[in-house]
Short mmCIF file of C-alpha atoms in Angstrom, two decimals:
data_model
loop_
_atom_site.label_atom_id
_atom_site.label_comp_id
_atom_site.label_asym_id
_atom_site.label_seq_id
_atom_site.Cartn_x
_atom_site.Cartn_y
_atom_site.Cartn_z
CA GLU A 1440 71.07 -87.38 18.83
CA LEU A 1441 67.27 -86.36 17.20
CA LYS A 1442 67.53 -88.08 13.54
CA VAL A 1443 65.46 -89.74 10.53
CA GLU A 1444 67.26 -92.18 8.32
CA GLN A 1445 66.12 -93.62 5.49
CA ASN A 1446 67.12 -96.33 3.50
CA PRO A 1447 67.90 -97.45 0.78
CA LEU A 1448 69.87 -94.02 0.54
CA PHE A 1449 69.92 -95.78 -3.37
CA LEU A 1450 67.48 -98.06 -5.41
CA SER A 1451 67.49 -98.61 -8.85
CA MET A 1452 65.28 -100.75 -10.27
CA GLN A 1453 63.15 -102.50 -13.13
CA GLU A 1454 59.73 -101.06 -14.50
CA GLY A 1455 56.70 -103.59 -13.47
CA LYS A 1456 58.33 -104.42 -9.53
CA ASN A 1457 57.56 -103.23 -6.25
CA TYR A 1458 59.63 -101.92 -3.74
CA THR A 1459 59.41 -100.09 -0.29
CA ILE A 1460 61.52 -96.95 1.21
CA TYR A 1461 61.75 -97.12 4.92
CA CYS A 1462 61.62 -93.95 6.99
CA ASN A 1463 63.13 -94.43 10.47
CA TYR A 1464 62.81 -91.97 13.33
CA SER A 1465 64.30 -91.17 16.59
CA THR A 1466 61.98 -88.23 17.70
CA THR A 1467 58.32 -88.20 19.13
CA SER A 1468 56.16 -87.48 16.50
CA ASP A 1469 52.91 -88.51 15.62
CA ARG A 1470 53.01 -86.59 11.83
CA LEU A 1471 54.93 -87.53 9.22
CA TYR A 1472 55.68 -86.27 5.66
CA TRP A 1473 56.67 -87.48 2.06
CA TYR A 1474 58.25 -85.06 -0.10
CA ARG A 1475 59.72 -85.93 -4.02
CA GLN A 1476 62.01 -84.27 -5.80
CA ASP A 1477 62.97 -84.53 -9.61
CA PRO A 1478 66.44 -83.76 -10.23
CA GLY A 1479 67.41 -80.39 -10.49
CA LYS A 1480 63.67 -79.15 -9.08
CA SER A 1481 62.03 -78.57 -6.27
CA LEU A 1482 60.21 -79.97 -3.91
CA GLU A 1483 56.61 -81.12 -3.98
CA SER A 1484 54.45 -82.56 -1.35
CA LEU A 1485 53.21 -86.31 -1.65
CA PHE A 1486 51.17 -87.70 1.91
CA VAL A 1487 50.62 -86.20 4.77
CA LEU A 1488 50.60 -89.15 8.13
CA LEU A 1489 49.16 -87.67 10.82
CA SER A 1490 48.38 -90.71 13.26
CA ASN A 1491 49.48 -93.97 13.97
CA GLY A 1492 48.13 -96.99 11.36
CA ALA A 1493 47.92 -94.16 9.22
CA VAL A 1494 48.12 -94.99 5.28
CA LYS A 1495 47.60 -93.23 2.08
CA GLN A 1496 47.84 -94.08 -1.54
CA GLU A 1497 47.85 -91.88 -4.63
CA GLY A 1498 48.51 -94.19 -7.91
CA ARG A 1499 51.23 -96.20 -7.16
CA LEU A 1500 52.25 -94.44 -4.51
CA MET A 1501 51.29 -96.41 -0.36
CA ALA A 1502 52.96 -94.17 2.36
CA SER A 1503 51.83 -95.91 5.88
CA LEU A 1504 53.01 -94.59 9.76
CA ASP A 1505 53.83 -97.03 12.98
CA THR A 1506 54.22 -94.50 15.58
CA LYS A 1507 55.38 -96.78 18.19
CA ALA A 1508 57.68 -98.64 15.76
CA ARG A 1509 58.85 -95.22 14.44
CA LEU A 1510 58.48 -96.08 11.30
CA SER A 1511 57.33 -95.30 8.17
CA THR A 1512 57.16 -97.08 4.35
CA LEU A 1513 56.90 -95.73 1.00
CA HIS A 1514 55.75 -98.72 -1.10
CA ILE A 1515 56.41 -98.63 -4.77
CA THR A 1516 53.93 -100.79 -6.70
CA ALA A 1517 54.63 -101.89 -10.30
CA ALA A 1518 56.74 -98.99 -10.77
CA VAL A 1519 57.25 -97.20 -13.58
CA HIS A 1520 59.71 -94.90 -15.13
CA ASP A 1521 58.00 -92.01 -14.29
CA LEU A 1522 58.06 -92.71 -10.93
CA SER A 1523 62.06 -91.88 -11.10
CA ALA A 1524 62.83 -89.17 -8.44
CA THR A 1525 64.54 -88.80 -5.17
CA TYR A 1526 61.66 -89.39 -1.90
CA PHE A 1527 62.00 -87.40 1.31
CA CYS A 1528 60.77 -87.98 4.60
CA ALA A 1529 60.26 -85.62 7.15
CA VAL A 1530 59.05 -85.99 11.00
CA ASP A 1531 57.62 -83.46 12.79
CA ASN A 1532 59.83 -82.82 16.38
CA MET A 1533 57.69 -82.53 18.68
CA ASP A 1534 60.25 -82.06 21.49
CA SER A 1535 61.01 -78.74 19.83
CA ASN A 1536 57.99 -77.09 18.85
CA TYR A 1537 57.57 -79.44 15.80
CA GLN A 1538 60.20 -78.46 13.73
CA LEU A 1539 60.95 -81.25 10.86
CA ILE A 1540 64.00 -83.16 10.78
CA TRP A 1541 64.42 -84.48 7.54
CA GLY A 1542 65.96 -87.65 6.14
CA ALA A 1543 68.52 -87.47 3.34
CA GLY A 1544 66.40 -88.92 0.83
CA THR A 1545 65.74 -91.89 -1.28
CA LYS A 1546 66.79 -91.77 -5.16
CA LEU A 1547 64.80 -94.17 -6.79
CA ILE A 1548 66.12 -95.06 -10.44
CA ILE A 1549 63.63 -97.09 -12.47
CA LYS A 1550 64.60 -98.75 -15.74
CA PRO A 1551 62.74 -99.69 -18.36
CA ASP B 170 53.28 -72.75 -10.16
CA SER B 171 53.93 -73.83 -6.32
CA GLY B 172 52.57 -70.43 -5.67
CA VAL B 173 55.77 -69.66 -4.24
CA THR B 174 58.10 -66.94 -6.07
CA GLN B 175 62.22 -67.11 -5.71
CA THR B 176 64.42 -65.36 -7.33
CA PRO B 177 67.22 -64.75 -8.75
CA LYS B 178 66.55 -68.58 -10.15
CA HIS B 179 70.18 -68.77 -11.25
CA LEU B 180 73.43 -66.66 -9.76
CA ILE B 181 77.19 -66.58 -11.12
CA THR B 182 79.10 -64.69 -8.57
CA ALA B 183 82.88 -64.82 -7.08
CA THR B 184 83.96 -65.44 -3.64
CA GLY B 185 84.09 -63.09 -1.07
CA GLN B 186 80.90 -61.43 -2.79
CA ARG B 187 77.29 -60.95 -1.21
CA VAL B 188 74.13 -61.29 -2.81
CA THR B 189 70.32 -61.44 -1.90
CA LEU B 190 67.93 -64.32 -2.60
CA ARG B 191 64.79 -63.18 -2.09
CA CYS B 192 60.74 -64.63 -1.21
CA SER B 193 57.41 -64.18 -1.97
CA PRO B 194 55.20 -67.56 -0.03
CA ARG B 195 52.38 -68.70 -1.58
CA SER B 196 49.18 -65.88 -0.57
CA GLY B 197 47.77 -66.46 2.71
CA ASP B 198 50.47 -68.73 4.28
CA LEU B 199 52.45 -66.65 7.32
CA SER B 200 55.55 -69.03 7.54
CA VAL B 201 58.65 -68.44 5.64
CA TYR B 202 61.77 -71.36 5.45
CA TRP B 203 65.08 -71.62 4.18
CA TYR B 204 66.84 -74.46 3.17
CA GLN B 205 70.09 -74.93 1.19
CA GLN B 206 70.66 -78.31 -0.51
CA SER B 207 74.40 -78.98 -2.08
CA LEU B 208 75.06 -81.43 -4.94
CA ASP B 209 74.13 -84.69 -4.36
CA GLN B 210 73.18 -83.43 -0.37
CA GLY B 211 70.06 -83.40 1.68
CA LEU B 212 68.16 -80.61 2.56
CA GLN B 213 69.92 -78.16 5.44
CA PHE B 214 67.24 -76.08 7.19
CA LEU B 215 68.84 -72.66 7.25
CA ILE B 216 66.43 -70.31 9.63
CA GLN B 217 62.28 -70.10 9.88
CA TYR B 218 60.72 -67.08 9.93
CA TYR B 219 56.54 -66.72 11.40
CA ASN B 220 54.43 -63.33 10.72
CA GLY B 221 57.72 -62.05 10.87
CA GLU B 222 59.52 -62.66 13.80
CA GLU B 223 62.10 -65.71 13.53
CA ARG B 224 60.77 -68.76 14.28
CA ALA B 225 63.41 -71.17 15.06
CA LYS B 226 67.60 -71.57 13.27
CA GLY B 227 68.71 -74.46 12.19
CA ASN B 228 72.24 -74.69 10.39
CA ILE B 229 72.69 -71.10 9.33
CA LEU B 230 76.35 -69.94 9.42
CA GLU B 231 77.29 -66.47 10.75
CA ARG B 232 78.14 -65.11 7.29
CA PHE B 233 74.15 -65.49 6.48
CA SER B 234 71.55 -64.15 7.32
CA ALA B 235 67.52 -63.40 6.98
CA GLN B 236 63.84 -62.03 7.88
CA GLN B 237 61.11 -61.25 7.04
CA PHE B 238 58.89 -58.41 6.26
CA PRO B 239 55.52 -56.58 7.13
CA ASP B 240 54.59 -58.08 3.73
CA LEU B 241 56.10 -61.30 4.43
CA HIS B 242 58.26 -61.68 1.79
CA SER B 243 61.52 -63.06 2.78
CA GLU B 244 65.04 -62.34 2.07
CA LEU B 245 68.44 -63.90 2.26
CA ASN B 246 71.43 -62.61 1.86
CA LEU B 247 74.73 -64.19 1.73
CA SER B 248 77.95 -62.79 2.45
CA SER B 249 81.89 -63.27 2.29
CA LEU B 250 80.69 -65.65 0.18
CA GLU B 251 83.13 -69.52 -0.70
CA LEU B 252 83.07 -72.06 -3.20
CA GLY B 253 81.32 -74.55 -0.87
CA ASP B 254 78.39 -72.08 -0.38
CA SER B 255 77.14 -72.70 -4.26
CA ALA B 256 74.12 -74.77 -3.84
CA LEU B 257 70.52 -74.60 -4.97
CA TYR B 258 68.77 -72.69 -2.06
CA PHE B 259 64.91 -73.63 -1.49
CA CYS B 260 62.29 -71.28 -0.12
CA ALA B 261 59.04 -72.78 1.14
CA SER B 262 56.20 -71.13 3.03
CA SER B 263 53.17 -72.74 4.89
CA LEU B 264 50.31 -71.48 7.01
CA MET B 265 51.23 -72.41 10.29
CA GLY B 266 54.19 -72.03 11.87
CA SER B 267 54.40 -75.02 13.86
CA GLY B 268 52.11 -78.16 13.86
CA ALA B 269 50.81 -80.26 11.05
CA ASN B 270 51.28 -78.39 8.49
CA VAL B 271 52.64 -78.82 4.59
CA LEU B 272 55.26 -77.03 3.29
CA THR B 273 55.06 -75.92 -0.56
CA PHE B 274 58.40 -75.22 -1.86
CA GLY B 275 59.73 -72.45 -4.47
CA ALA B 276 61.75 -73.66 -7.49
CA GLY B 277 64.31 -72.45 -6.03
CA SER B 278 67.41 -70.07 -6.55
CA ARG B 279 70.80 -71.75 -7.81
CA LEU B 280 73.83 -70.39 -6.65
CA THR B 281 77.06 -70.53 -7.94
CA VAL B 282 80.45 -68.97 -6.68
CA LEU B 283 83.71 -68.93 -8.69
#
């Protein structure tokens, strides 16, 4: 079964701490996307990772992709309350006309 | 404003009824996607259109149907509504039908079925 697994699914952390969200996928793909969703809001694109070893950073968020391990990580450095959101990863399924397969999302709560 | 316009933003209706959700994609985008997100649930892909043609179908119920018109706007029709259809329905658009492309999401249409 083709699937994308995120863990943890829920994370509560203190401001100032570092943490990593993991996204494992089972399909053949070299393209991975991270999206952010604030409560009750829409999704917005954060990062697009297009090749093995790709690393993208914006502010306190850094995403990386290892296509051989079929793993992407989203690392949060010195978390701040404004980063509280649900983070989704999605993968292009190369075996199925590049349809996106979505993870279940990681709900991140950062306490002041 | 993402450039993807969805109407209505909120809709309350009764079981058994039929509703139509509308989506205008971002200017220049040819592909439209529909997703359903239930409370505290992930995204469920429903259907994708590219330049007027159905490109991919996901977990879309037979009671639901969609189309993309020549001007590229899309409509999602939900009929014989059930309580479980209450959800946030997102439309997204992208330039390409496949390949590396980023989806731009609309603000969503929140459907409540009573």
